[in-house]
mmCIF file of C-alpha atoms in Angstrom:
data_model
loop_
_atom_site.group_PDB
_atom_site.id
_atom_site.type_symbol
_atom_site.label_atom_id
_atom_site.label_comp_id
_atom_site.label_asym_id
_atom_site.label_seq_id
_atom_site.Cartn_x
_atom_site.Cartn_y
_atom_site.Cartn_z
ATOM 1 C CA PRO A 1 186.079 37.933 119.989
ATOM 2 C CA SER A 2 183.995 34.800 119.254
ATOM 3 C CA TYR A 3 180.809 36.739 120.072
ATOM 4 C CA ALA A 4 181.393 39.546 117.560
ATOM 5 C CA GLU A 5 179.569 37.630 114.836
ATOM 6 C CA ILE A 6 176.408 37.745 116.985
ATOM 7 C CA LEU A 7 176.428 41.520 116.612
ATOM 8 C CA VAL A 8 176.595 41.206 112.804
ATOM 9 C CA ARG A 9 173.704 38.690 112.783
ATOM 10 C CA GLY A 10 171.722 41.076 114.941
ATOM 11 C CA GLY A 11 172.228 43.989 112.525
ATOM 12 C CA VAL A 12 174.500 45.945 114.877
ATOM 13 C CA GLU A 13 176.726 48.277 112.784
ATOM 14 C CA ALA A 14 178.303 50.269 115.558
ATOM 15 C CA VAL A 15 178.968 50.133 119.349
ATOM 16 C CA THR A 16 180.439 52.171 122.089
ATOM 17 C CA LEU A 17 183.319 50.722 124.151
ATOM 18 C CA ALA A 18 183.131 53.536 126.728
ATOM 19 C CA ASN A 19 181.885 51.764 129.805
ATOM 20 C CA ASN A 20 183.067 50.556 133.238
ATOM 21 C CA HIS A 21 183.933 47.081 131.899
ATOM 22 C CA THR A 22 186.151 48.138 129.016
ATOM 23 C CA LEU A 23 189.370 47.085 130.781
ATOM 24 C CA ASP A 24 188.006 44.073 132.756
ATOM 25 C CA TYR A 25 190.515 41.914 130.823
ATOM 26 C CA GLY A 26 193.233 44.538 130.663
ATOM 27 C CA GLU A 27 194.630 46.300 127.617
ATOM 28 C CA ALA A 28 195.060 42.969 125.808
ATOM 29 C CA GLY A 29 191.353 42.228 126.203
ATOM 30 C CA PHE A 30 190.455 45.694 124.965
ATOM 31 C CA GLN A 31 192.658 45.222 121.926
ATOM 32 C CA ASP A 32 191.129 41.735 121.277
ATOM 33 C CA THR A 33 187.690 43.404 121.317
ATOM 34 C CA VAL A 34 188.817 46.159 118.870
ATOM 35 C CA ASN A 35 190.390 43.570 116.607
ATOM 36 C CA ALA A 36 187.197 41.432 116.570
ATOM 37 C CA LEU A 37 185.039 44.502 115.814
ATOM 38 C CA ASN A 38 187.375 45.488 113.007
ATOM 39 C CA LYS A 39 187.334 41.991 111.575
ATOM 40 C CA PHE A 40 183.543 41.953 111.401
ATOM 41 C CA GLY A 41 183.259 45.540 110.107
ATOM 42 C CA ILE A 42 181.603 46.887 113.247
ATOM 43 C CA ALA A 43 182.505 50.519 113.983
ATOM 44 C CA TYR A 44 183.116 51.590 117.520
ATOM 45 C CA THR A 45 183.505 54.769 119.471
ATOM 46 C CA HIS A 46 185.576 55.205 122.588
ATOM 47 C CA TYR A 47 186.692 58.677 123.696
ATOM 48 C CA GLU A 48 188.951 59.917 120.870
ATOM 49 C CA THR A 49 187.650 57.266 118.447
ATOM 50 C CA VAL A 50 184.671 58.722 116.643
ATOM 51 C CA ILE A 51 182.251 57.046 114.226
ATOM 52 C CA ILE A 52 181.043 59.001 111.204
ATOM 53 C CA LYS A 53 178.328 57.409 109.071
ATOM 54 C CA GLU A 54 176.890 58.941 105.949
ATOM 55 C CA ILE A 55 173.292 57.881 105.291
ATOM 56 C CA LYS A 56 171.452 59.332 102.271
ATOM 57 C CA GLY A 57 173.970 62.188 102.135
ATOM 58 C CA VAL A 58 173.603 63.043 105.786
ATOM 59 C CA LYS A 59 176.759 62.818 107.978
ATOM 60 C CA ILE A 60 176.109 61.507 111.483
ATOM 61 C CA ALA A 61 178.819 61.304 114.100
ATOM 62 C CA PHE A 62 178.806 59.141 117.256
ATOM 63 C CA LEU A 63 180.843 59.934 120.313
ATOM 64 C CA GLY A 64 181.264 57.670 123.319
ATOM 65 C CA TYR A 65 182.306 58.519 126.901
ATOM 66 C CA THR A 66 181.897 57.441 130.497
ATOM 67 C CA GLY A 67 180.309 60.177 132.533
ATOM 68 C CA TRP A 68 180.639 59.301 136.220
ATOM 69 C CA GLY A 69 181.287 62.967 137.085
ATOM 70 C CA TYR A 70 181.317 66.357 135.518
ATOM 71 C CA ASP A 71 184.737 65.353 134.186
ATOM 72 C CA TYR A 72 187.136 68.046 132.768
ATOM 73 C CA TYR A 73 188.781 65.640 130.341
ATOM 74 C CA VAL A 74 185.466 64.468 128.892
ATOM 75 C CA ARG A 75 184.226 68.024 128.621
ATOM 76 C CA THR A 76 187.318 69.363 126.838
ATOM 77 C CA SER A 77 187.409 66.299 124.566
ATOM 78 C CA LEU A 78 183.750 66.626 123.650
ATOM 79 C CA GLU A 79 184.052 70.338 123.028
ATOM 80 C CA LYS A 80 187.086 69.853 120.701
ATOM 81 C CA GLN A 81 185.485 66.879 118.865
ATOM 82 C CA VAL A 82 182.213 68.710 118.224
ATOM 83 C CA LYS A 83 184.076 71.684 116.754
ATOM 84 C CA GLU A 84 186.118 69.446 114.502
ATOM 85 C CA LEU A 85 183.068 67.418 113.400
ATOM 86 C CA ARG A 86 181.110 70.560 112.511
ATOM 87 C CA ALA A 87 184.071 71.951 110.569
ATOM 88 C CA ALA A 88 184.182 68.603 108.701
ATOM 89 C CA GLY A 89 180.529 69.013 107.617
ATOM 90 C CA VAL A 90 178.853 66.631 110.042
ATOM 91 C CA ASP A 91 175.101 67.217 110.154
ATOM 92 C CA PHE A 92 174.097 65.459 113.339
ATOM 93 C CA ILE A 93 176.104 64.450 116.419
ATOM 94 C CA VAL A 94 175.098 61.786 118.982
ATOM 95 C CA ALA A 95 176.945 61.619 122.246
ATOM 96 C CA SER A 96 176.668 58.351 124.186
ATOM 97 C CA PHE A 97 177.407 58.426 127.923
ATOM 98 C CA HIS A 98 177.873 55.418 130.205
ATOM 99 C CA TRP A 99 176.885 57.015 133.516
ATOM 100 C CA GLY A 100 174.510 57.143 136.427
ATOM 101 C CA GLU A 101 173.813 55.039 139.495
ATOM 102 C CA MET A 102 172.750 51.429 139.283
ATOM 103 C CA ARG A 103 169.020 50.862 139.527
ATOM 104 C CA VAL A 104 168.290 54.504 140.295
ATOM 105 C CA TYR A 105 165.302 55.808 138.298
ATOM 106 C CA GLU A 106 166.282 59.487 138.252
ATOM 107 C CA PRO A 107 169.404 60.936 136.613
ATOM 108 C CA ASN A 108 171.827 62.478 139.055
ATOM 109 C CA SER A 109 173.151 66.052 138.969
ATOM 110 C CA ASN A 110 176.337 65.075 137.178
ATOM 111 C CA GLN A 111 174.363 63.356 134.422
ATOM 112 C CA LYS A 112 172.163 66.422 133.991
ATOM 113 C CA LYS A 113 175.106 68.856 133.951
ATOM 114 C CA MET A 114 177.104 66.716 131.440
ATOM 115 C CA ALA A 115 174.136 66.151 129.166
ATOM 116 C CA ARG A 116 173.238 69.841 129.048
ATOM 117 C CA PHE A 117 176.938 70.739 128.537
ATOM 118 C CA ALA A 118 177.016 68.395 125.544
ATOM 119 C CA ILE A 119 173.946 70.021 124.018
ATOM 120 C CA ASP A 120 175.356 73.490 124.741
ATOM 121 C CA GLN A 121 178.526 72.465 122.796
ATOM 122 C CA GLY A 122 176.482 71.411 119.703
ATOM 123 C CA VAL A 123 175.578 67.781 120.316
ATOM 124 C CA ASP A 124 172.151 66.960 118.812
ATOM 125 C CA LEU A 125 171.212 63.927 120.844
ATOM 126 C CA VAL A 126 172.459 62.471 124.173
ATOM 127 C CA ILE A 127 171.920 58.762 124.848
ATOM 128 C CA GLY A 128 172.737 57.318 128.298
ATOM 129 C CA HIS A 129 173.137 53.823 129.685
ATOM 130 C CA HIS A 130 174.428 52.015 132.779
ATOM 131 C CA PRO A 131 171.738 52.162 135.507
ATOM 132 C CA HIS A 132 169.935 49.137 134.067
ATOM 133 C CA VAL A 133 166.626 50.985 134.557
ATOM 134 C CA LEU A 134 164.812 53.677 132.573
ATOM 135 C CA GLN A 135 165.574 57.230 133.663
ATOM 136 C CA GLY A 136 163.387 59.293 131.363
ATOM 137 C CA ILE A 137 163.894 61.746 128.525
ATOM 138 C CA GLU A 138 164.451 65.508 128.844
ATOM 139 C CA VAL A 139 164.082 68.010 126.017
ATOM 140 C CA TYR A 140 166.749 70.688 126.519
ATOM 141 C CA ARG A 141 167.070 73.539 124.053
ATOM 142 C CA GLY A 142 164.957 71.518 121.590
ATOM 143 C CA LYS A 143 167.303 68.459 121.773
ATOM 144 C CA ASN A 144 166.590 65.114 123.386
ATOM 145 C CA ILE A 145 168.482 63.693 126.274
ATOM 146 C CA VAL A 146 167.705 60.010 126.958
ATOM 147 C CA TYR A 147 169.234 59.471 130.405
ATOM 148 C CA SER A 148 169.096 55.646 130.444
ATOM 149 C CA LEU A 149 167.724 53.129 127.967
ATOM 150 C CA GLY A 150 167.090 50.544 130.660
ATOM 151 C CA ASN A 151 168.166 46.956 130.294
ATOM 152 C CA PHE A 152 167.263 45.732 126.816
ATOM 153 C CA CYS A 153 169.976 43.087 126.596
ATOM 154 C CA TYR A 154 172.368 42.225 129.400
ATOM 155 C CA GLY A 155 174.746 39.243 129.369
ATOM 156 C CA GLY A 156 175.485 39.511 133.104
ATOM 157 C CA SER A 157 172.195 37.911 134.183
ATOM 158 C CA SER A 158 169.345 36.075 132.551
ATOM 159 C CA ILE A 159 166.812 37.696 134.854
ATOM 160 C CA SER A 160 166.410 41.424 135.026
ATOM 161 C CA ARG A 161 165.308 43.073 138.281
ATOM 162 C CA ASP A 162 163.336 45.579 136.209
ATOM 163 C CA PRO A 163 162.278 44.386 132.714
ATOM 164 C CA ASP A 164 161.212 47.872 131.515
ATOM 165 C CA THR A 165 163.406 49.040 128.696
ATOM 166 C CA MET A 166 163.265 50.892 125.361
ATOM 167 C CA ILE A 167 164.743 51.165 121.947
ATOM 168 C CA TYR A 168 165.039 54.835 121.132
ATOM 169 C CA GLN A 169 164.483 56.005 117.552
ATOM 170 C CA GLN A 170 165.435 59.552 116.414
ATOM 171 C CA ILE A 171 164.021 61.081 113.265
ATOM 172 C CA ILE A 172 166.584 63.493 111.719
ATOM 173 C CA ASN A 173 165.416 66.280 109.489
ATOM 174 C CA VAL A 174 168.128 68.026 107.555
ATOM 175 C CA ASP A 175 167.728 71.228 105.551
ATOM 176 C CA PRO A 176 169.078 70.377 102.085
ATOM 177 C CA SER A 177 170.151 73.980 101.351
#
């Protein structure tokens, strides 16, 4: 909790808590994290918890999941959430997946299937993370899939095995009609 203020100072407005370390300190640690984020006004996504931000009249939703396999629970949850978000007038949906194999430069078949499934359900952008290396970008049905952002900032080690990383920026065009 004492580190949450660092996020505010860094301009971070929202995070995903869907990752393999979420419960490293048990349910109490998870709740401490949620409480700290709430205290500092930082939105978070984690499975059923969805972020909706309105920017210049455009509603953008953020979903967060782990995606180790082609998981039935994640697929049914995502499908349901996308339908609900579209019905609520959300213009753009980002799905964030913590997935993939550590230090492997190519996405695996489960990542590809899950990413394409998300796009097929109506997600507009898929962002991945976990491998600690870049895994490339795919354009599928006109939508971007960023399989892994690399290792921009990692508290687990001061020296990265692969310093290549990226900050991804998406330009959103919305038809005002």
